[in-house]
mmCIF file of C-alpha atoms in Angstrom:
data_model
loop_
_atom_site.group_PDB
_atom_site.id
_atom_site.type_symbol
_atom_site.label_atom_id
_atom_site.label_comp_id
_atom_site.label_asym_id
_atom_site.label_seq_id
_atom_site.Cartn_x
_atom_site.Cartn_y
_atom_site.Cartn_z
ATOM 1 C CA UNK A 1 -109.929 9.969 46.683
ATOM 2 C CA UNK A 2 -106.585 12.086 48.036
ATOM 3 C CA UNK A 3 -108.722 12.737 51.198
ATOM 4 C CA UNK A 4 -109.402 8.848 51.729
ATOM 5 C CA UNK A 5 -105.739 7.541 50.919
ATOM 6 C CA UNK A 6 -104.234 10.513 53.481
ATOM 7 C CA UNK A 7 -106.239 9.444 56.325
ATOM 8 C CA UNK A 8 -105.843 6.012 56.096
ATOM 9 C CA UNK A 9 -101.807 6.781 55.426
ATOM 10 C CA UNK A 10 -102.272 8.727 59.302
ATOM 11 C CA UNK A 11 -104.499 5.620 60.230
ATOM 12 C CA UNK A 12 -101.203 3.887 60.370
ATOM 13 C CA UNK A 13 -98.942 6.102 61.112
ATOM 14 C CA UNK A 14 -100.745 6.494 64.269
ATOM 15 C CA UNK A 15 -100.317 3.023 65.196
ATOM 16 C CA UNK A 16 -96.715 2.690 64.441
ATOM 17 C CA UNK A 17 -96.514 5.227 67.370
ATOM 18 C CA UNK A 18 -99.196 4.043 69.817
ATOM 19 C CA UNK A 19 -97.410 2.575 72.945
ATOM 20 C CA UNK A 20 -97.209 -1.351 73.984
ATOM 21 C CA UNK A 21 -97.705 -2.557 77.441
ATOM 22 C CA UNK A 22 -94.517 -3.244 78.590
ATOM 23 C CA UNK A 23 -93.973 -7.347 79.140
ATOM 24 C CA UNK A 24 -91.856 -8.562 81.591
ATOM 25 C CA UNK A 25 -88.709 -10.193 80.165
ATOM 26 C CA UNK A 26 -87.327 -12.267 83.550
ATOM 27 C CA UNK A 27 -89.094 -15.782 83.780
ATOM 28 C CA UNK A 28 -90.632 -17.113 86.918
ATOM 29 C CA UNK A 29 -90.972 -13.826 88.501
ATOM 30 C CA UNK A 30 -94.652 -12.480 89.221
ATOM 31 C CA UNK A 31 -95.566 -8.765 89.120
ATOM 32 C CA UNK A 32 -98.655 -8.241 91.426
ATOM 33 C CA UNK A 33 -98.235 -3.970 90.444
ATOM 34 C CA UNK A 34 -97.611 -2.056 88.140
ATOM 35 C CA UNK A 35 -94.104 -0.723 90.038
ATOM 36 C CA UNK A 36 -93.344 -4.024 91.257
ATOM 37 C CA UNK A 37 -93.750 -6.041 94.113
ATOM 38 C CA UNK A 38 -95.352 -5.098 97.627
ATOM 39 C CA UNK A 39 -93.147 -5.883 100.336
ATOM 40 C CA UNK A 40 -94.529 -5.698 103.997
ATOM 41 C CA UNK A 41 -91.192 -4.576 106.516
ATOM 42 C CA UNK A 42 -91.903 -5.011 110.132
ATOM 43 C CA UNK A 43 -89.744 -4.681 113.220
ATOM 44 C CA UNK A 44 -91.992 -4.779 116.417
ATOM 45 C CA UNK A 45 -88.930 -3.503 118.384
ATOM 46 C CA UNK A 46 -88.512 -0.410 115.817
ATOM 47 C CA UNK A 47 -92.518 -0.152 115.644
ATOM 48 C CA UNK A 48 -92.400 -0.639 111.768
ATOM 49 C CA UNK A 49 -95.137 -2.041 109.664
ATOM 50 C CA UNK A 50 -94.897 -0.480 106.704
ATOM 51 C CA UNK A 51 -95.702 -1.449 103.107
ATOM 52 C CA UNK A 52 -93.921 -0.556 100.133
ATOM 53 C CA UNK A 53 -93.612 -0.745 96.472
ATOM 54 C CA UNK A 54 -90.629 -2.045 95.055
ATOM 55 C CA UNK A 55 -89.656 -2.578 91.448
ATOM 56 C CA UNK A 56 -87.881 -5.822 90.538
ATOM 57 C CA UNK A 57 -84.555 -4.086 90.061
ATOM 58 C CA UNK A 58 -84.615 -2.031 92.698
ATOM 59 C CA UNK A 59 -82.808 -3.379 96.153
ATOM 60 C CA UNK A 60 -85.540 -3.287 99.031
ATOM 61 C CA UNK A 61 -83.246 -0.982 101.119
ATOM 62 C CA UNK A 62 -83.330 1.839 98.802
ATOM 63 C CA UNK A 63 -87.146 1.572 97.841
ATOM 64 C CA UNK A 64 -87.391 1.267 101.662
ATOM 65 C CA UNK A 65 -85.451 4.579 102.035
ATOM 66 C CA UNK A 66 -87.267 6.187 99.297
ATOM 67 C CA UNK A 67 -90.272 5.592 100.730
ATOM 68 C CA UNK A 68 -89.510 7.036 103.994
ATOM 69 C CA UNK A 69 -89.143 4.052 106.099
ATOM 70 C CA UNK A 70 -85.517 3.461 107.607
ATOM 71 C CA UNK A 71 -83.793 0.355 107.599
ATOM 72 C CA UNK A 72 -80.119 0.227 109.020
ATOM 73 C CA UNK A 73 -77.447 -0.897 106.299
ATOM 74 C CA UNK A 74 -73.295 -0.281 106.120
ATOM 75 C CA UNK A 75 -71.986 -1.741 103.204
ATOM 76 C CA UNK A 76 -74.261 -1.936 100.797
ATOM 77 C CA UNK A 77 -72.675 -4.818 99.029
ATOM 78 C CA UNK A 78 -73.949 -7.578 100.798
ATOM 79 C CA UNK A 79 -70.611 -7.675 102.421
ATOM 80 C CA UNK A 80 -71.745 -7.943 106.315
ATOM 81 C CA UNK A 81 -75.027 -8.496 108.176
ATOM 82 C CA UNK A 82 -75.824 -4.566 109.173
ATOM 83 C CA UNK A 83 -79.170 -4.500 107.062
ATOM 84 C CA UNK A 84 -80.125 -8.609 107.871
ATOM 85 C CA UNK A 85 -84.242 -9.236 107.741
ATOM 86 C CA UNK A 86 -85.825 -12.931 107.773
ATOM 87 C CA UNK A 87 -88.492 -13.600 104.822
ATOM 88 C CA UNK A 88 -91.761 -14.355 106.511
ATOM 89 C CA UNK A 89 -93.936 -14.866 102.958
ATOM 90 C CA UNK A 90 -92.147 -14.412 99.746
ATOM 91 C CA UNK A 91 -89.234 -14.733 97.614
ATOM 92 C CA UNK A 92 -86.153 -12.688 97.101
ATOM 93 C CA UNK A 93 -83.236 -13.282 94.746
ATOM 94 C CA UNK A 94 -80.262 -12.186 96.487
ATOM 95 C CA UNK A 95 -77.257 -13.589 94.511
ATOM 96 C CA UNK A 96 -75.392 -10.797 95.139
ATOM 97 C CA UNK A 97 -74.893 -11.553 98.444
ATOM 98 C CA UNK A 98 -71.256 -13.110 100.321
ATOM 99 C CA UNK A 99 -71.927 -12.932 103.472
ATOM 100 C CA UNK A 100 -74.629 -15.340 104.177
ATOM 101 C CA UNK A 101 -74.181 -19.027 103.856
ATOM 102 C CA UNK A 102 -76.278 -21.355 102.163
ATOM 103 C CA UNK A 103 -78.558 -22.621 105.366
ATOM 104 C CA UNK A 104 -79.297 -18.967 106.601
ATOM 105 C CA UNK A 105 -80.651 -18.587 103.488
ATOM 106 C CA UNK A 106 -82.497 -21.843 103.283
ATOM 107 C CA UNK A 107 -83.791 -20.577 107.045
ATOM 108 C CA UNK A 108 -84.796 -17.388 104.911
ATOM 109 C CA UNK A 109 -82.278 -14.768 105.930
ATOM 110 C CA UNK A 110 -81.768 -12.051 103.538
ATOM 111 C CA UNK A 111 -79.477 -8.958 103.267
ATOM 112 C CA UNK A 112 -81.749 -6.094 102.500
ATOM 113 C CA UNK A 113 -79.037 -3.916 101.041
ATOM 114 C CA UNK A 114 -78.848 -6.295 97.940
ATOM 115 C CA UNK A 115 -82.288 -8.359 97.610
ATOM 116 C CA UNK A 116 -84.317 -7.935 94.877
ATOM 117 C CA UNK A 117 -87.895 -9.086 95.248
ATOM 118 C CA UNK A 118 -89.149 -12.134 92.924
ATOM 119 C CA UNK A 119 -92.833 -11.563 94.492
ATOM 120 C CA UNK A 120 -94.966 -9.441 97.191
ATOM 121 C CA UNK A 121 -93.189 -10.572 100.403
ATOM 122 C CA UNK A 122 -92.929 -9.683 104.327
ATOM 123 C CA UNK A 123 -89.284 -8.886 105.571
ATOM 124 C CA UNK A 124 -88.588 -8.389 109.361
ATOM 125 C CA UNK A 125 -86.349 -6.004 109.777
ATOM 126 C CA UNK A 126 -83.292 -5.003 112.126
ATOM 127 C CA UNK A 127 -82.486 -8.793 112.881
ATOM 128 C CA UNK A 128 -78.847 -8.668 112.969
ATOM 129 C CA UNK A 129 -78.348 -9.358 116.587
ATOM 130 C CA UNK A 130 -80.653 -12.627 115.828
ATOM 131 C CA UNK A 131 -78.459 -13.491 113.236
ATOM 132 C CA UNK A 132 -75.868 -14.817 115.450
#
């Protein structure tokens, strides 16, 4: 009787402990990995085509730089146009942006240095000089 009541008391202790799948907790956004989002950068001029993970809280020009692939950026605070791609596929959410007005968005220009992904998306990179 002791024997039966003890393992069914570790019986649930056990599951207090086991771990839960995390859930993601921001609406609208889809997670296509496990780490986040693939983003595709390419820059035909600075022979990139590389694709990376990128969590959703993590600004593509640091999982960019992480992952070995070198995007130009000065500021960092979304503040000038230094690290400027264009979104070919995909969404971003860049609110923290100043620099950019409404209709270069709209036309899908991004700051890299403060874009978070919202889905798997392609970036061309180094388009500053296009920008204006």
């Amino acid at each position: 009787m002791f024997s039966k009541t003890l393992f069914a008391l570790l019986a649930v202790s056990v599951e207090g402990f086991a771990p839960i799948a995390p859930r993601s907790t921001v609406v609208g956004r889809q997670q296509s990995t496990s780490l986040g989002f693939t983003v595709k950068l390419v820059s035909e001029e600075h022979e990139i085509d590389a694709s990376i993970e990128c969590a959703d809280d993590v600004y593509i020009v640091d999982a960019a730089e992480e992952a070995g692939v070198e995007l130009p950026y000065s500021c960092r605070a979304g503040a000038c146009s230094t690290c400027a791609g264009k979104v070919l596929e995909g969404t971003v959410d860049q609110s923290e942006q100043t620099f950019l007005e409404d209709e270069q968005m709209d036309e899908g220009w991004v700051l890299t240095c403060v874009a978070l992904p919202t889905s798997d998306c392609t970036i061309e990179a180094h388009m500053e000089d296009e920008l204006f």
